[in-house]
């Protein structure tokens, strides 16, 4: 039995955080390949530090995209907003070390004869959904993302020109009877471009937006505030701390409220089950909860490299449903083809839809008309109920 009363904390980081800069670049390069060839193979990693961005990895796709990497990098960093001395989109050095995909990996993954397309690697992937927000996401990570996304909007619009691109949020919520009811503490550290600003000055800028985001009544007199608790935060981004693709995996998923598989997402094409099967697992868990089969659901998938079908499907409804989880596992396998090819086709993943996932979470976002965040649809509800 889960504890009914407790505190739980999740964090988020902004699009200007050094690791998120790298996620953005890796996914922008992936999108560029998929725009030219929907079946391109991409495993792209990015490293960023003072005045320097290094891109590497293995790809199978048009040479013209490899040749355009430097411009893709500069465009990403310009859009994020870095024009500071030590990290400026126009003057930084870009190093491109992308190379051809390993033939050994290709032969295991590619379809051939009677062999279906196999998984790009072994691994375990988790999906999760819970009735804490309308998006069926854990509330701490959902609102941590929302705070930073709102601050990015007002920074880019010019409404708050003193804010910089690099920021982090952390939200501790108090749960009573298993439901979030109060913000016990709010932590917000944001880069600021005016060196004279104190922590109090920064709080005066950001507090109205935080209050706008959090549900009414959650901020009380007992709520602890920690805004720029170290004081000055002028040097930010990769000039202040190096960044690397795939280093914010808990920020990308459920904020620690659910397990995470072994792999990161950004820079990987959808034949990599680290990414596509994690999206499928979220899709299925969300539809299970949306169908009323449980109020909370964790779903695990497991794969072997070169093998098409998942090795296992595991569902845990955490004693919040009245359906045997084994029956849900069986229904899940009936309503969705969980081979890498089946996932890609069902969720239309061979499209340039990934750059937008690089900040503010891969889950809990609105499904978009061009296929972005297709794994957030709840169109399997009727089929799951029928299969059960």
Short mmCIF file of C-alpha atoms in Angstrom, two decimals:
data_model
loop_
_atom_site.label_atom_id
_atom_site.label_comp_id
_atom_site.label_asym_id
_atom_site.label_seq_id
_atom_site.Cartn_x
_atom_site.Cartn_y
_atom_site.Cartn_z
CA UNK A 1 0.00 0.00 0.00
CA UNK A 2 1.40 3.41 -0.98
CA UNK A 3 1.85 6.07 1.69
CA UNK A 4 -1.07 8.52 1.59
CA UNK A 5 0.74 11.56 3.03
CA UNK A 6 4.22 12.58 1.93
CA UNK A 7 6.43 15.15 0.17
CA UNK A 8 7.73 14.53 -3.36
CA UNK A 9 10.15 16.61 -5.41
CA UNK A 10 10.93 16.87 -9.12
CA UNK A 11 13.16 19.22 -11.08
CA UNK A 12 13.29 20.62 -14.60
CA UNK A 13 15.88 22.55 -16.59
CA UNK A 14 15.36 25.14 -19.32
CA UNK A 15 16.23 24.94 -23.00
CA UNK A 16 19.32 27.02 -22.22
CA UNK A 17 20.72 24.54 -19.70
CA UNK A 18 24.02 23.16 -21.10
CA UNK A 19 22.73 19.59 -21.37
CA UNK A 20 19.50 20.75 -23.00
CA UNK A 21 21.45 22.82 -25.54
CA UNK A 22 23.10 19.55 -26.54
CA UNK A 23 19.80 17.63 -26.64
CA UNK A 24 18.38 20.36 -28.87
CA UNK A 25 21.30 20.21 -31.32
CA UNK A 26 21.22 16.40 -31.50
CA UNK A 27 17.47 16.35 -32.17
CA UNK A 28 17.71 19.19 -34.72
CA UNK A 29 20.28 17.13 -36.64
CA UNK A 30 17.98 14.09 -36.41
CA UNK A 31 15.08 16.14 -37.79
CA UNK A 32 17.25 17.36 -40.67
CA UNK A 33 18.02 13.77 -41.66
CA UNK A 34 14.39 12.64 -41.38
CA UNK A 35 13.26 15.63 -43.45
CA UNK A 36 15.44 14.38 -46.31
CA UNK A 37 14.99 10.64 -45.71
CA UNK A 38 12.29 9.31 -43.33
CA UNK A 39 14.28 6.09 -42.97
CA UNK A 40 17.63 7.66 -42.13
CA UNK A 41 19.55 6.14 -39.23
CA UNK A 42 20.92 8.59 -36.69
CA UNK A 43 22.71 8.28 -33.35
CA UNK A 44 24.00 11.79 -32.72
CA UNK A 45 25.75 13.05 -29.60
CA UNK A 46 26.66 16.66 -28.80
CA UNK A 47 29.13 18.16 -26.34
CA UNK A 48 29.24 21.88 -25.54
CA UNK A 49 31.63 24.01 -23.55
CA UNK A 50 33.05 27.55 -23.67
CA UNK A 51 32.97 28.79 -27.29
CA UNK A 52 32.79 25.24 -28.63
CA UNK A 53 30.27 22.63 -29.78
CA UNK A 54 31.36 19.11 -30.79
CA UNK A 55 28.99 16.81 -32.71
CA UNK A 56 29.70 13.10 -33.23
CA UNK A 57 28.02 9.77 -33.79
CA UNK A 58 26.96 7.38 -36.51
CA UNK A 59 24.49 8.07 -39.29
CA UNK A 60 23.13 6.62 -42.49
CA UNK A 61 21.62 9.37 -44.60
CA UNK A 62 22.26 12.16 -47.11
CA UNK A 63 25.70 13.78 -47.13
CA UNK A 64 24.06 17.19 -47.57
CA UNK A 65 22.79 16.98 -43.98
CA UNK A 66 26.23 16.12 -42.64
CA UNK A 67 27.57 19.15 -44.53
CA UNK A 68 24.91 21.41 -42.95
CA UNK A 69 25.65 20.49 -39.32
CA UNK A 70 27.47 23.72 -38.51
CA UNK A 71 24.53 25.86 -39.63
CA UNK A 72 22.08 23.64 -37.71
CA UNK A 73 24.14 24.13 -34.54
CA UNK A 74 24.27 27.92 -34.94
CA UNK A 75 20.54 28.15 -35.68
CA UNK A 76 19.68 26.18 -32.53
CA UNK A 77 21.86 28.29 -30.27
CA UNK A 78 20.60 31.53 -31.79
CA UNK A 79 16.98 30.46 -31.16
CA UNK A 80 17.78 29.49 -27.56
CA UNK A 81 19.19 32.98 -27.10
CA UNK A 82 22.93 32.74 -26.47
CA UNK A 83 24.78 35.91 -27.46
CA UNK A 84 27.07 36.13 -24.43
CA UNK A 85 30.84 36.43 -24.44
CA UNK A 86 32.10 32.87 -24.10
CA UNK A 87 29.12 31.32 -25.91
CA UNK A 88 27.73 33.23 -28.90
CA UNK A 89 25.93 31.52 -31.75
CA UNK A 90 27.87 33.51 -34.36
CA UNK A 91 31.40 33.11 -33.06
CA UNK A 92 31.60 29.69 -31.36
CA UNK A 93 33.63 26.89 -32.97
CA UNK A 94 31.71 23.86 -34.33
CA UNK A 95 33.40 20.47 -34.79
CA UNK A 96 31.57 17.82 -36.83
CA UNK A 97 32.61 14.19 -36.36
CA UNK A 98 29.55 12.34 -37.69
CA UNK A 99 30.43 9.10 -39.51
CA UNK A 100 28.75 6.16 -41.24
CA UNK A 101 26.70 3.69 -39.21
CA UNK A 102 28.43 0.45 -38.23
CA UNK A 103 27.68 -2.35 -40.72
CA UNK A 104 27.49 -4.82 -37.79
CA UNK A 105 24.66 -2.84 -36.20
CA UNK A 106 22.91 -2.34 -39.54
CA UNK A 107 22.73 -6.07 -40.32
CA UNK A 108 21.01 -6.76 -37.00
CA UNK A 109 18.50 -3.95 -37.30
CA UNK A 110 17.57 -3.95 -40.99
CA UNK A 111 14.72 -6.06 -42.34
CA UNK A 112 15.86 -8.75 -44.80
CA UNK A 113 13.96 -11.62 -46.43
CA UNK A 114 11.62 -13.09 -43.84
CA UNK A 115 13.35 -11.20 -41.02
CA UNK A 116 11.48 -8.17 -39.69
CA UNK A 117 13.29 -5.03 -38.60
CA UNK A 118 14.95 -5.71 -35.28
CA UNK A 119 15.46 -3.53 -32.23
CA UNK A 120 18.53 -1.28 -32.46
CA UNK A 121 19.76 -2.43 -29.07
CA UNK A 122 18.80 -4.46 -26.03
CA UNK A 123 17.15 -2.61 -23.20
CA UNK A 124 14.20 -1.95 -20.93
CA UNK A 125 11.79 0.96 -21.36
CA UNK A 126 9.12 2.28 -19.01
CA UNK A 127 5.91 4.22 -19.48
CA UNK A 128 3.86 5.84 -16.76
CA UNK A 129 0.59 7.71 -16.28
CA UNK A 130 -1.29 8.94 -13.21
CA UNK A 131 -4.43 10.97 -12.47
CA UNK A 132 -2.66 13.95 -10.90
CA UNK A 133 -3.00 16.37 -13.81
CA UNK A 134 -5.27 16.57 -16.87
CA UNK A 135 -2.27 15.40 -18.91
CA UNK A 136 -2.06 12.26 -16.71
CA UNK A 137 1.45 13.23 -15.57
CA UNK A 138 2.98 13.43 -12.08
CA UNK A 139 2.29 16.94 -10.82
CA UNK A 140 5.81 17.86 -9.58
CA UNK A 141 7.53 17.36 -12.95
CA UNK A 142 4.57 18.74 -14.91
CA UNK A 143 4.57 22.06 -13.08
CA UNK A 144 8.38 22.26 -12.90
CA UNK A 145 8.39 22.13 -16.70
CA UNK A 146 5.52 24.61 -16.98
CA UNK A 147 7.29 27.23 -14.86
CA UNK A 148 10.41 27.19 -17.01
CA UNK A 149 8.47 27.10 -20.26
CA UNK A 150 6.53 30.20 -19.18
CA UNK A 151 9.72 32.04 -18.22
CA UNK A 152 11.22 31.18 -21.62
CA UNK A 153 8.14 32.62 -23.32
CA UNK A 154 8.37 35.98 -21.55
CA UNK A 155 12.13 36.10 -22.04
CA UNK A 156 11.86 35.53 -25.79
CA UNK A 157 8.89 37.87 -26.22
CA UNK A 158 10.86 40.74 -24.67
CA UNK A 159 8.50 41.05 -21.71
CA UNK A 160 11.35 40.11 -19.33
CA UNK A 161 14.58 41.09 -21.11
CA UNK A 162 16.73 40.72 -17.98
CA UNK A 163 16.30 36.93 -17.86
CA UNK A 164 18.91 34.69 -19.49
CA UNK A 165 18.47 31.33 -21.26
CA UNK A 166 19.90 29.08 -18.52
CA UNK A 167 17.52 28.13 -15.70
CA UNK A 168 16.51 25.32 -13.34
CA UNK A 169 13.36 24.74 -11.31
CA UNK A 170 12.54 22.33 -8.51
CA UNK A 171 9.15 21.80 -6.95
CA UNK A 172 8.33 19.93 -3.74
CA UNK A 173 4.63 19.10 -3.38
CA UNK A 174 2.78 17.94 -0.31
CA UNK A 175 0.48 14.96 -0.90
CA UNK A 176 -2.51 14.29 1.32
CA UNK A 177 -4.48 11.07 0.77
CA UNK A 178 -2.31 10.46 -2.27
CA UNK A 179 -3.17 13.76 -3.98
CA UNK A 180 -1.01 16.90 -4.40
CA UNK A 181 -2.46 19.79 -2.40
CA UNK A 182 0.32 22.28 -1.62
CA UNK A 183 3.72 23.54 -2.78
CA UNK A 184 5.95 22.91 0.22
CA UNK A 185 8.94 24.53 -1.49
CA UNK A 186 9.77 26.25 -4.76
CA UNK A 187 13.35 26.45 -6.07
CA UNK A 188 14.15 28.59 -9.11
CA UNK A 189 17.62 29.50 -10.34
CA UNK A 190 17.74 31.61 -13.48
CA UNK A 191 20.49 33.34 -15.37
CA UNK A 192 20.08 37.13 -15.40
CA UNK A 193 21.70 39.59 -17.78
CA UNK A 194 21.78 42.54 -15.36
CA UNK A 195 24.76 42.01 -13.04
CA UNK A 196 23.31 44.33 -10.41
CA UNK A 197 20.25 42.14 -9.74
CA UNK A 198 20.01 40.54 -6.29
CA UNK A 199 18.14 37.32 -5.48
CA UNK A 200 15.24 39.48 -4.28
CA UNK A 201 15.22 41.36 -7.58
CA UNK A 202 15.10 38.10 -9.52
CA UNK A 203 12.27 36.80 -7.32
CA UNK A 204 10.27 39.97 -8.00
CA UNK A 205 10.53 39.20 -11.73
CA UNK A 206 9.73 35.46 -11.67
CA UNK A 207 7.24 35.11 -8.79
CA UNK A 208 4.18 36.41 -10.68
CA UNK A 209 4.75 33.82 -13.43
CA UNK A 210 5.19 30.99 -10.95
CA UNK A 211 1.95 31.97 -9.22
CA UNK A 212 0.27 32.07 -12.62
CA UNK A 213 1.35 28.48 -13.36
CA UNK A 214 0.63 26.68 -10.09
CA UNK A 215 -2.98 25.74 -9.23
CA UNK A 216 -4.85 28.16 -6.99
CA UNK A 217 -4.26 27.56 -3.31
CA UNK A 218 -1.05 25.57 -3.72
CA UNK A 219 1.18 28.49 -2.69
CA UNK A 220 0.59 29.21 1.00
CA UNK A 221 2.27 31.19 3.76
CA UNK A 222 4.17 28.03 4.64
CA UNK A 223 5.65 27.62 1.14
CA UNK A 224 9.43 28.02 1.17
CA UNK A 225 10.96 30.08 -1.66
CA UNK A 226 14.56 29.70 -2.87
CA UNK A 227 15.15 31.97 -5.87
CA UNK A 228 18.76 32.18 -7.06
CA UNK A 229 19.87 30.98 -3.62
CA UNK A 230 23.57 31.25 -4.50
CA UNK A 231 23.14 34.91 -5.50
CA UNK A 232 24.64 36.09 -8.78
CA UNK A 233 23.97 33.95 -11.89
CA UNK A 234 25.23 35.91 -14.92
CA UNK A 235 27.54 33.41 -16.65
CA UNK A 236 25.30 30.58 -17.80
CA UNK A 237 24.99 27.85 -20.38
CA UNK A 238 27.98 25.88 -21.70
CA UNK A 239 30.28 28.78 -20.84
CA UNK A 240 29.52 28.20 -17.16
CA UNK A 241 29.25 24.40 -17.21
CA UNK A 242 29.81 21.85 -19.97
CA UNK A 243 26.81 20.12 -21.56
CA UNK A 244 26.24 16.66 -23.02
CA UNK A 245 23.39 14.96 -24.87
CA UNK A 246 21.25 12.59 -22.83
CA UNK A 247 22.28 13.64 -19.34
CA UNK A 248 18.85 14.77 -18.09
CA UNK A 249 16.89 11.55 -18.45
CA UNK A 250 14.71 11.96 -15.35
CA UNK A 251 13.85 15.51 -16.41
CA UNK A 252 12.88 14.07 -19.82
CA UNK A 253 10.44 11.53 -18.36
CA UNK A 254 8.57 11.47 -15.03
CA UNK A 255 10.72 13.41 -12.59
CA UNK A 256 11.57 10.33 -10.55
CA UNK A 257 7.94 9.34 -9.95
CA UNK A 258 8.42 6.27 -12.15
CA UNK A 259 11.36 4.11 -13.29
CA UNK A 260 13.50 5.07 -16.29
CA UNK A 261 15.02 2.58 -18.71
CA UNK A 262 18.69 2.36 -19.54
CA UNK A 263 18.87 4.85 -22.40
CA UNK A 264 18.41 8.53 -23.19
CA UNK A 265 16.24 9.79 -26.05
CA UNK A 266 17.70 12.77 -27.90
CA UNK A 267 19.65 12.31 -31.12
CA UNK A 268 18.28 8.80 -31.76
CA UNK A 269 16.11 7.83 -34.73
CA UNK A 270 12.98 5.75 -34.00
CA UNK A 271 14.58 2.39 -34.81
CA UNK A 272 16.30 2.88 -31.46
CA UNK A 273 13.89 1.38 -28.96
CA UNK A 274 15.48 3.46 -26.19
CA UNK A 275 13.33 6.21 -27.67
CA UNK A 276 10.47 4.69 -29.66
CA UNK A 277 9.56 1.97 -27.15
CA UNK A 278 9.65 4.49 -24.29
CA UNK A 279 7.17 6.56 -26.29
CA UNK A 280 5.04 3.45 -26.90
CA UNK A 281 5.15 2.57 -23.20
CA UNK A 282 3.93 6.07 -22.24
CA UNK A 283 1.22 5.84 -24.93
CA UNK A 284 -0.05 2.54 -23.57
CA UNK A 285 0.14 3.56 -19.91
CA UNK A 286 -1.71 6.79 -20.66
CA UNK A 287 -4.45 4.95 -22.55
CA UNK A 288 -4.80 2.41 -19.74
CA UNK A 289 -5.42 5.23 -17.24
CA UNK A 290 -7.61 7.21 -19.68
CA UNK A 291 -9.71 4.07 -20.20
CA UNK A 292 -10.44 3.93 -16.47
CA UNK A 293 -8.62 0.63 -16.02
CA UNK A 294 -6.45 2.20 -13.30
CA UNK A 295 -5.69 5.56 -11.72
CA UNK A 296 -1.96 4.91 -11.94
CA UNK A 297 -0.01 2.65 -14.28
CA UNK A 298 3.61 1.66 -14.86
CA UNK A 299 4.34 -0.35 -18.01
CA UNK A 300 7.65 -1.98 -18.93
CA UNK A 301 8.82 -3.28 -22.31
CA UNK A 302 12.04 -5.25 -22.91
CA UNK A 303 13.93 -5.85 -26.18
CA UNK A 304 16.99 -7.66 -27.55
CA UNK A 305 19.18 -6.25 -30.33
CA UNK A 306 18.14 -7.52 -33.73
CA UNK A 307 14.94 -9.12 -32.38
CA UNK A 308 11.62 -7.61 -33.46
CA UNK A 309 9.13 -8.68 -30.79
CA UNK A 310 9.45 -7.49 -27.19
CA UNK A 311 10.80 -10.06 -24.79
CA UNK A 312 8.31 -9.08 -22.11
CA UNK A 313 5.42 -6.76 -21.27
CA UNK A 314 4.82 -5.90 -17.63
CA UNK A 315 1.98 -3.80 -16.18
CA UNK A 316 1.65 -2.57 -12.60
CA UNK A 317 -1.50 -0.63 -11.67
CA UNK A 318 -0.33 -0.05 -8.09
CA UNK A 319 -3.58 -1.38 -6.60
CA UNK A 320 -5.54 1.45 -8.24
CA UNK A 321 -7.64 -0.67 -10.62
CA UNK A 322 -10.01 -3.62 -10.48
CA UNK A 323 -8.61 -5.42 -13.54
CA UNK A 324 -5.98 -8.15 -13.27
CA UNK A 325 -2.75 -6.58 -14.66
CA UNK A 326 -2.07 -9.84 -16.52
CA UNK A 327 -5.26 -9.25 -18.52
CA UNK A 328 -4.11 -5.72 -19.32
CA UNK A 329 -0.74 -7.07 -20.48
CA UNK A 330 -2.53 -9.43 -22.85
CA UNK A 331 -4.80 -6.65 -24.13
CA UNK A 332 -1.84 -4.34 -24.74
CA UNK A 333 -0.24 -6.92 -27.04
CA UNK A 334 -3.52 -7.26 -28.95
CA UNK A 335 -4.18 -3.58 -29.59
CA UNK A 336 -0.68 -2.49 -30.66
CA UNK A 337 2.10 -4.08 -32.68
CA UNK A 338 5.11 -3.54 -30.40
CA UNK A 339 7.85 -4.42 -32.88
CA UNK A 340 10.09 -1.46 -33.77
CA UNK A 341 8.38 -1.22 -37.17
CA UNK A 342 4.92 -1.50 -35.59
CA UNK A 343 5.66 1.29 -33.10
CA UNK A 344 7.07 3.59 -35.79
CA UNK A 345 4.08 3.10 -38.05
CA UNK A 346 1.43 3.31 -35.32
CA UNK A 347 2.86 6.54 -33.88
CA UNK A 348 4.14 7.95 -37.22
CA UNK A 349 7.63 8.39 -35.82
CA UNK A 350 9.57 8.65 -39.12
CA UNK A 351 8.97 12.38 -39.26
CA UNK A 352 10.97 15.49 -38.23
CA UNK A 353 9.15 15.93 -34.91
CA UNK A 354 11.94 15.59 -32.38
CA UNK A 355 13.62 18.96 -31.88
CA UNK A 356 10.55 20.21 -30.00
CA UNK A 357 10.89 17.37 -27.47
CA UNK A 358 14.37 18.42 -26.35
CA UNK A 359 13.21 20.73 -23.54
CA UNK A 360 10.28 20.76 -21.08
CA UNK A 361 9.71 17.01 -21.20
CA UNK A 362 8.93 14.34 -23.76
CA UNK A 363 5.64 13.47 -22.03
CA UNK A 364 2.54 15.34 -20.95
CA UNK A 365 2.62 17.58 -24.03
CA UNK A 366 -0.33 18.22 -26.37
CA UNK A 367 -0.56 16.04 -29.48
CA UNK A 368 0.14 18.27 -32.52
CA UNK A 369 -1.43 18.30 -35.96
CA UNK A 370 1.79 17.40 -37.79
CA UNK A 371 2.28 14.27 -35.67
CA UNK A 372 4.35 15.76 -32.88
CA UNK A 373 3.82 14.05 -29.52
CA UNK A 374 1.65 11.38 -31.17
CA UNK A 375 2.31 9.17 -28.14
CA UNK A 376 0.14 11.52 -26.07
CA UNK A 377 -3.05 10.54 -27.92
CA UNK A 378 -5.70 8.55 -26.08
CA UNK A 379 -7.15 6.86 -29.14
CA UNK A 380 -6.70 3.30 -27.84
CA UNK A 381 -9.26 3.62 -25.05
CA UNK A 382 -12.12 1.87 -26.85
CA UNK A 383 -9.87 -0.92 -28.18
CA UNK A 384 -8.38 -1.58 -24.74
CA UNK A 385 -11.81 -1.77 -23.14
CA UNK A 386 -12.98 -4.16 -25.85
CA UNK A 387 -9.89 -6.35 -25.49
CA UNK A 388 -10.32 -6.50 -21.71
#
